[in-house]
Tab-separated table of C-alpha atoms in Angstrom:
chain	number	residue	atom	x	y	z
A	18	MET	CA	57.386	115.495	74.469
A	19	SER	CA	54.650	113.662	74.022
A	20	ILE	CA	55.680	110.227	71.706
A	21	THR	CA	53.940	108.979	68.272
A	22	PRO	CA	52.421	105.418	68.945
A	23	THR	CA	53.563	103.043	66.004
A	24	THR	CA	51.380	99.928	65.509
A	25	LYS	CA	52.496	96.915	63.366
A	26	GLY	CA	50.912	93.937	61.687
A	27	THR	CA	49.600	91.943	59.036
A	28	VAL	CA	45.509	91.993	57.703
A	29	PRO	CA	43.978	89.069	55.680
A	30	PHE	CA	43.906	90.010	51.731
A	31	GLY	CA	42.696	86.662	50.428
A	32	GLU	CA	45.104	83.438	51.156
A	33	HIS	CA	47.938	85.649	52.276
A	34	LYS	CA	48.956	88.560	54.223
A	35	THR	CA	50.191	92.271	53.927
A	36	TRP	CA	52.339	93.611	56.410
A	37	TYR	CA	51.822	97.271	57.466
A	38	ARG	CA	52.398	99.717	59.812
A	39	VAL	CA	50.060	102.727	61.639
A	40	THR	CA	52.100	106.000	62.825
A	41	GLY	CA	49.349	107.769	65.017
A	42	HIS	CA	45.719	107.840	65.369
A	43	PRO	CA	43.512	107.457	62.521
A	44	GLY	CA	39.863	108.804	63.400
A	45	SER	CA	41.702	111.732	65.352
A	46	GLY	CA	40.462	113.978	63.241
A	47	ARG	CA	42.572	114.518	60.646
A	48	PRO	CA	43.034	111.860	57.454
A	49	ALA	CA	45.291	108.971	57.473
A	50	LEU	CA	47.724	109.789	54.801
A	51	VAL	CA	48.496	106.042	53.096
A	52	ALA	CA	51.512	105.190	51.159
A	53	LEU	CA	52.075	103.021	48.368
A	54	HIS	CA	55.584	102.341	47.472
A	55	GLY	CA	57.122	102.120	44.250
A	56	GLY	CA	59.057	99.083	42.132
A	57	PRO	CA	56.792	96.658	41.782
A	58	GLY	CA	58.275	94.505	44.286
A	59	SER	CA	59.685	97.021	46.142
A	60	THR	CA	59.022	97.480	50.239
A	61	HIS	CA	58.263	100.844	52.118
A	62	ASP	CA	61.712	100.848	53.896
A	63	TYR	CA	62.674	103.901	51.957
A	64	LEU	CA	59.106	105.699	52.695
A	65	VAL	CA	59.630	105.786	56.621
A	66	GLY	CA	60.377	109.131	56.441
A	67	LEU	CA	56.545	109.816	56.234
A	68	THR	CA	55.911	109.063	59.318
A	69	ALA	CA	56.935	112.586	60.923
A	70	LEU	CA	54.064	113.853	58.998
A	71	ALA	CA	52.247	112.078	62.161
A	72	GLU	CA	53.474	114.626	64.752
A	73	SER	CA	52.126	117.355	62.881
A	74	GLY	CA	48.376	115.213	63.202
A	75	TRP	CA	48.157	113.583	60.224
A	76	PRO	CA	48.327	109.570	60.947
A	77	VAL	CA	50.671	107.941	58.701
A	78	VAL	CA	50.371	104.128	57.024
A	79	LEU	CA	53.024	102.363	55.347
A	80	TYR	CA	52.199	98.757	53.742
A	81	ASP	CA	54.355	96.121	51.741
A	82	GLN	CA	52.526	95.668	48.762
A	83	LEU	CA	51.947	91.972	48.560
A	84	GLY	CA	55.318	90.007	47.131
A	85	ASN	CA	57.920	91.509	49.881
A	86	GLY	CA	58.891	92.750	52.858
A	87	GLY	CA	56.774	91.583	55.346
A	88	SER	CA	53.806	90.990	53.934
A	89	THR	CA	53.484	86.858	52.086
A	90	HIS	CA	56.382	86.213	49.563
A	91	LEU	CA	55.345	84.422	46.302
A	92	PRO	CA	58.283	82.999	44.246
A	93	ASP	CA	55.799	79.860	42.275
A	94	ALA	CA	53.379	82.629	41.490
A	95	PRO	CA	52.878	82.695	37.427
A	96	ALA	CA	53.669	85.954	36.124
A	97	ASP	CA	50.079	86.833	35.219
A	98	PHE	CA	49.289	86.620	38.770
A	99	TRP	CA	50.809	89.795	38.732
A	100	THR	CA	48.702	92.775	37.294
A	101	PRO	CA	47.531	95.959	38.822
A	102	GLN	CA	44.132	94.669	39.527
A	103	LEU	CA	45.537	92.922	42.156
A	104	PHE	CA	47.570	95.678	44.065
A	105	LEU	CA	44.571	97.761	43.659
A	106	ASP	CA	42.169	95.158	45.134
A	107	GLU	CA	45.097	94.864	47.838
A	108	LEU	CA	44.760	98.336	48.552
A	109	ASP	CA	40.879	97.961	49.013
A	110	ASN	CA	41.595	95.793	51.262
A	111	LEU	CA	43.875	97.345	53.143
A	112	LEU	CA	41.795	100.357	53.523
A	113	GLY	CA	38.705	98.488	54.865
A	114	ARG	CA	40.687	96.077	57.274
A	115	LEU	CA	42.598	99.083	58.835
A	116	GLY	CA	39.337	101.414	59.123
A	117	VAL	CA	40.295	104.484	57.010
A	118	ALA	CA	38.512	104.187	53.763
A	119	ASP	CA	35.986	106.666	54.925
A	120	ASP	CA	38.567	109.568	55.466
A	121	TYR	CA	42.225	109.067	53.948
A	122	VAL	CA	45.038	110.894	51.242
A	123	LEU	CA	47.189	108.786	49.610
A	124	PHE	CA	50.142	109.108	48.776
A	125	GLY	CA	51.835	107.051	45.302
A	126	GLN	CA	55.389	107.296	44.516
A	127	SER	CA	57.245	105.631	41.562
A	128	TRP	CA	54.782	102.880	40.755
A	129	GLY	CA	52.767	103.923	43.550
A	130	GLY	CA	52.048	106.883	41.612
A	131	LEU	CA	49.705	104.985	38.757
A	132	LEU	CA	48.213	102.820	41.225
A	133	ALA	CA	46.950	105.189	43.733
A	134	ALA	CA	45.792	107.626	40.261
A	135	LYS	CA	44.317	104.399	39.425
A	136	HIS	CA	42.563	104.440	42.591
A	137	ALA	CA	41.972	107.324	42.841
A	138	SER	CA	40.230	107.611	39.261
A	139	ALA	CA	37.308	105.458	40.366
A	140	ARG	CA	36.593	108.200	43.081
A	141	PRO	CA	36.010	106.326	46.139
A	142	ALA	CA	33.513	108.499	48.719
A	143	GLY	CA	36.817	108.611	51.134
A	144	LEU	CA	39.679	110.036	49.311
A	145	ARG	CA	40.262	113.690	50.570
A	146	GLY	CA	43.247	114.244	48.053
A	147	LEU	CA	46.480	112.781	46.104
A	148	VAL	CA	49.754	112.809	45.650
A	149	VAL	CA	51.640	111.828	42.622
A	150	ALA	CA	55.115	111.378	43.607
A	151	ASN	CA	58.439	110.768	41.062
A	152	ALA	CA	55.476	108.606	38.507
A	153	PRO	CA	55.046	108.743	34.622
A	154	ALA	CA	51.807	108.784	33.618
A	155	SER	CA	52.507	105.846	31.053
A	156	TYR	CA	55.052	102.956	31.158
A	157	PRO	CA	55.144	103.540	27.036
A	158	LEU	CA	55.846	107.188	27.972
A	159	TRP	CA	58.885	106.175	30.722
A	160	LEU	CA	60.467	104.252	28.198
A	161	ARG	CA	60.648	106.770	25.766
A	162	GLU	CA	62.245	108.831	28.114
A	163	MET	CA	64.747	106.102	29.475
A	164	ARG	CA	66.389	106.221	25.785
A	165	VAL	CA	66.677	110.045	26.256
A	166	LEU	CA	68.424	109.811	29.895
A	167	ARG	CA	70.526	106.442	28.314
A	168	ASP	CA	71.987	108.320	25.408
A	169	ARG	CA	73.172	111.335	28.213
A	170	LEU	CA	74.995	108.688	29.947
A	171	PRO	CA	79.086	108.782	29.768
A	172	PRO	CA	80.357	107.204	26.908
A	173	GLY	CA	80.611	103.783	27.071
A	174	VAL	CA	78.032	102.987	29.156
A	175	ASP	CA	74.720	102.485	27.317
A	176	GLU	CA	76.562	100.624	25.014
A	177	THR	CA	77.512	97.906	27.797
A	178	LEU	CA	73.868	97.407	29.009
A	179	ARG	CA	72.212	97.149	25.737
A	180	ARG	CA	74.918	94.255	25.356
A	181	HIS	CA	73.879	92.698	28.403
A	182	GLU	CA	70.233	93.098	27.652
A	183	ALA	CA	70.703	91.992	23.843
A	184	ALA	CA	72.933	88.845	25.477
A	185	GLY	CA	70.145	88.206	28.371
A	186	THR	CA	72.547	88.395	30.819
A	187	THR	CA	71.188	91.278	32.898
A	188	ASP	CA	72.924	89.480	35.966
A	189	SER	CA	76.198	90.150	35.232
A	190	ARG	CA	78.521	91.978	37.131
A	191	GLU	CA	79.389	94.607	34.268
A	192	TYR	CA	75.415	95.437	34.029
A	193	PHE	CA	75.366	96.336	37.816
A	194	ASP	CA	78.306	98.061	37.420
A	195	ALA	CA	76.990	100.281	33.920
A	196	MET	CA	73.456	100.150	35.727
A	197	MET	CA	74.876	101.957	39.016
A	198	VAL	CA	75.990	104.790	36.908
A	199	PHE	CA	72.479	105.807	35.868
A	200	TYR	CA	70.983	104.887	39.303
A	201	ASN	CA	73.400	107.483	40.829
A	202	ARG	CA	72.210	110.039	38.184
A	203	HIS	CA	68.715	109.683	37.903
A	204	VAL	CA	67.058	107.612	41.033
A	205	CYS	CA	69.175	108.499	43.884
A	206	THR	CA	72.047	111.336	43.673
A	207	LEU	CA	72.965	111.055	47.454
A	208	GLN	CA	76.231	108.938	48.427
A	209	PRO	CA	76.165	106.863	50.201
A	210	TRP	CA	73.204	105.617	49.792
A	211	PRO	CA	70.964	106.577	52.379
A	212	ARG	CA	69.898	103.499	54.909
A	213	GLU	CA	66.373	103.214	54.541
A	214	PHE	CA	67.115	103.261	50.637
A	215	MET	CA	69.747	100.412	50.779
A	216	ALA	CA	66.881	98.390	52.870
A	217	THR	CA	64.650	98.490	49.790
A	218	PHE	CA	66.867	98.017	47.423
A	219	MET	CA	68.991	95.097	49.098
A	220	GLU	CA	64.676	93.506	49.328
A	221	ILE	CA	64.208	93.766	45.738
A	222	TYR	CA	67.390	91.958	45.172
A	223	ASN	CA	66.396	89.453	47.384
A	224	ASP	CA	63.276	88.945	45.781
A	225	PRO	CA	62.945	89.999	42.799
A	226	THR	CA	60.349	88.277	41.842
A	227	VAL	CA	57.492	91.086	41.312
A	228	TYR	CA	60.180	93.063	39.843
A	229	TYR	CA	61.278	91.020	37.340
A	230	ALA	CA	57.623	89.629	36.337
A	231	MET	CA	56.077	93.406	35.807
A	232	ASN	CA	59.030	96.020	35.426
A	233	GLY	CA	62.012	93.986	34.120
A	234	PRO	CA	65.867	93.462	35.400
A	235	SER	CA	66.031	97.213	35.371
A	236	GLU	CA	64.495	100.602	36.286
A	237	PHE	CA	65.241	101.397	32.718
A	238	HIS	CA	64.958	98.162	30.885
A	239	VAL	CA	61.139	97.180	31.370
A	240	ILE	CA	60.382	94.202	29.248
A	241	GLY	CA	57.338	93.231	32.117
A	242	SER	CA	53.845	92.881	31.773
A	243	LEU	CA	53.904	96.878	32.723
A	244	ARG	CA	55.228	98.155	29.443
A	245	ASP	CA	52.170	99.116	27.734
A	246	TRP	CA	50.162	100.047	31.118
A	247	GLY	CA	49.257	103.437	32.144
A	248	VAL	CA	46.612	105.559	33.263
A	249	THR	CA	46.885	108.273	31.113
A	250	ASP	CA	42.999	107.776	29.960
A	251	CYS	CA	41.871	108.319	33.202
A	252	LEU	CA	43.379	111.153	35.460
A	253	PRO	CA	40.530	113.132	33.762
A	254	ASP	CA	38.445	111.247	35.904
A	255	ILE	CA	40.443	112.160	39.431
A	256	ALA	CA	37.560	113.886	41.448
A	257	VAL	CA	40.146	115.232	44.888
A	258	PRO	CA	42.849	118.105	44.729
A	259	THR	CA	46.641	116.602	43.528
A	260	LEU	CA	49.682	117.419	44.368
A	261	LEU	CA	52.603	116.383	41.755
A	262	ILE	CA	56.148	115.947	42.875
A	263	SER	CA	59.453	115.473	40.442
A	264	GLY	CA	63.025	116.149	40.723
A	265	ARG	CA	65.073	118.114	38.182
A	266	HIS	CA	66.939	114.997	37.307
A	267	ASP	CA	64.361	112.422	38.096
A	268	GLU	CA	64.598	109.397	35.680
A	269	ALA	CA	60.384	110.344	35.920
A	270	THR	CA	61.007	112.748	32.956
A	271	PRO	CA	58.715	116.690	33.287
A	272	ALA	CA	57.823	114.381	29.931
A	273	THR	CA	56.491	111.163	31.560
A	274	VAL	CA	54.766	113.574	34.577
A	275	GLN	CA	52.800	116.333	32.205
A	276	PRO	CA	50.149	114.314	31.368
A	277	TYR	CA	49.147	114.380	35.414
A	278	ALA	CA	49.541	118.101	35.124
A	279	ASP	CA	47.422	118.246	31.659
A	280	LEU	CA	44.750	116.213	32.558
A	281	VAL	CA	44.148	116.108	36.594
A	282	PRO	CA	41.291	118.924	37.016
A	283	ASP	CA	42.476	120.232	39.823
A	284	VAL	CA	46.591	119.998	40.447
A	285	ARG	CA	49.596	121.794	41.484
A	286	TRP	CA	53.526	120.632	40.463
A	287	GLU	CA	56.646	120.974	42.369
A	288	ILE	CA	59.735	120.327	41.080
A	289	PHE	CA	62.647	119.742	43.722
A	290	GLU	CA	65.552	121.222	41.964
A	291	ASN	CA	68.563	119.132	44.078
A	292	SER	CA	66.977	115.731	43.853
A	293	SER	CA	66.508	112.520	40.954
A	294	HIS	CA	63.548	110.257	42.371
A	295	ILE	CA	63.356	110.083	46.087
A	296	PRO	CA	62.918	113.761	47.202
A	297	HIS	CA	61.832	112.987	50.030
A	298	LEU	CA	65.330	111.802	51.603
A	299	GLU	CA	67.166	114.254	48.772
A	300	GLU	CA	65.485	117.516	50.070
A	301	PRO	CA	63.660	116.243	52.928
A	302	GLU	CA	62.679	119.318	54.364
A	303	ARG	CA	61.697	121.391	51.650
A	304	PHE	CA	59.850	117.966	50.795
A	305	THR	CA	58.257	117.923	54.546
A	306	ASP	CA	56.948	121.977	53.908
A	307	VAL	CA	55.251	121.051	50.828
A	308	MET	CA	53.225	118.100	52.150
A	309	ILE	CA	52.246	119.638	54.985
A	310	ASP	CA	51.015	123.064	53.239
A	311	PHE	CA	49.139	120.850	50.380
A	312	LEU	CA	47.524	118.315	53.826
A	313	LYS	CA	46.213	121.738	55.603
A	314	SER	CA	44.789	122.925	52.157
A	315	LEU	CA	42.259	119.928	52.045
A	316	GLY	CA	40.674	121.194	55.400
C-alpha cells in the first residue's frame, strides 16, 4: 500500500506568512484541489478529510488564511485591514508560490465559497473547475435567511440572543448556550462534534480577530465589514464547470445559494439531505462520491 506524501510549510505573503499543507504530487497529471476554508478567520482543520482525494490522484492543498492557524496572526491590525481583496491576493500569491497556478480546481466552503467564486470570475487561465460548498451568494441574503431560521428556534432562544445582541453582551455564557442551539441545528448536526471541527472552532475562539472584524460575534449576527458584501454580480463571469453543495438543514439555505444556480453558466447543485453546514463531515461517503464524480468530469 502506497503512502501519499504530505508536505507542510509557509510561503511569504508580503511581510507575513501563509501556512499550507500539500498532500499528493502537484503536476503529476491531475489538477490540484485548493481548499479555501470558511470563517472568515477560521482554519483548515475541519477540511483535512479532503486530503483523502489525493489517494484517487488529485493533489490537495489546504492552507490557513492570514490571521489564524499556522499563518501570521495580526491581533492589532485595524478592522479595515481585513478585506476580501486581501484574501484574494493571498490566494493568488499561494497558487504562484506553490507552482499550481497553471492547473488547479478551487473548493471553497462557506466564506471560502464566496472568495473562490470571486477569484473564478476573473477567469484565471489555470482554473479547471470550481466547487462552492455551503456558501451564500451575498451576506444581505444570508442575513435575511438568518431571520427565518432564528424565528424557528425553540421558544425563548431567539429572545435570549436578541437581548444580548442589543446589550452588547454577546460574550456571555447565556448567549453562548443559546447560540449553540442554532449551531447544533444548522452548522453541525453531529453529536459530539467531530474532533477536526472542534479544532477549527477552538482556533476561532482563541483568536477571533478576523472573524469579529469581518463577520461578527456569531454566524447569524453579522455586523462586521462583510454585512453588505456579496458576489452575485460577478457570477455570470465564471467560465468553468461549477459544483454547488449544500445541506438540507444548512444555515446557507437554498435561497442563499440560488443565485449561483441561476447565474453561473455551467453549474450543478447537490443537496445533502442529512446534513447542515458541513456535509463533508456529516455525509462523508456521499460527499466523496460527489466530489470524485465532479473531478472526473473535468477531464
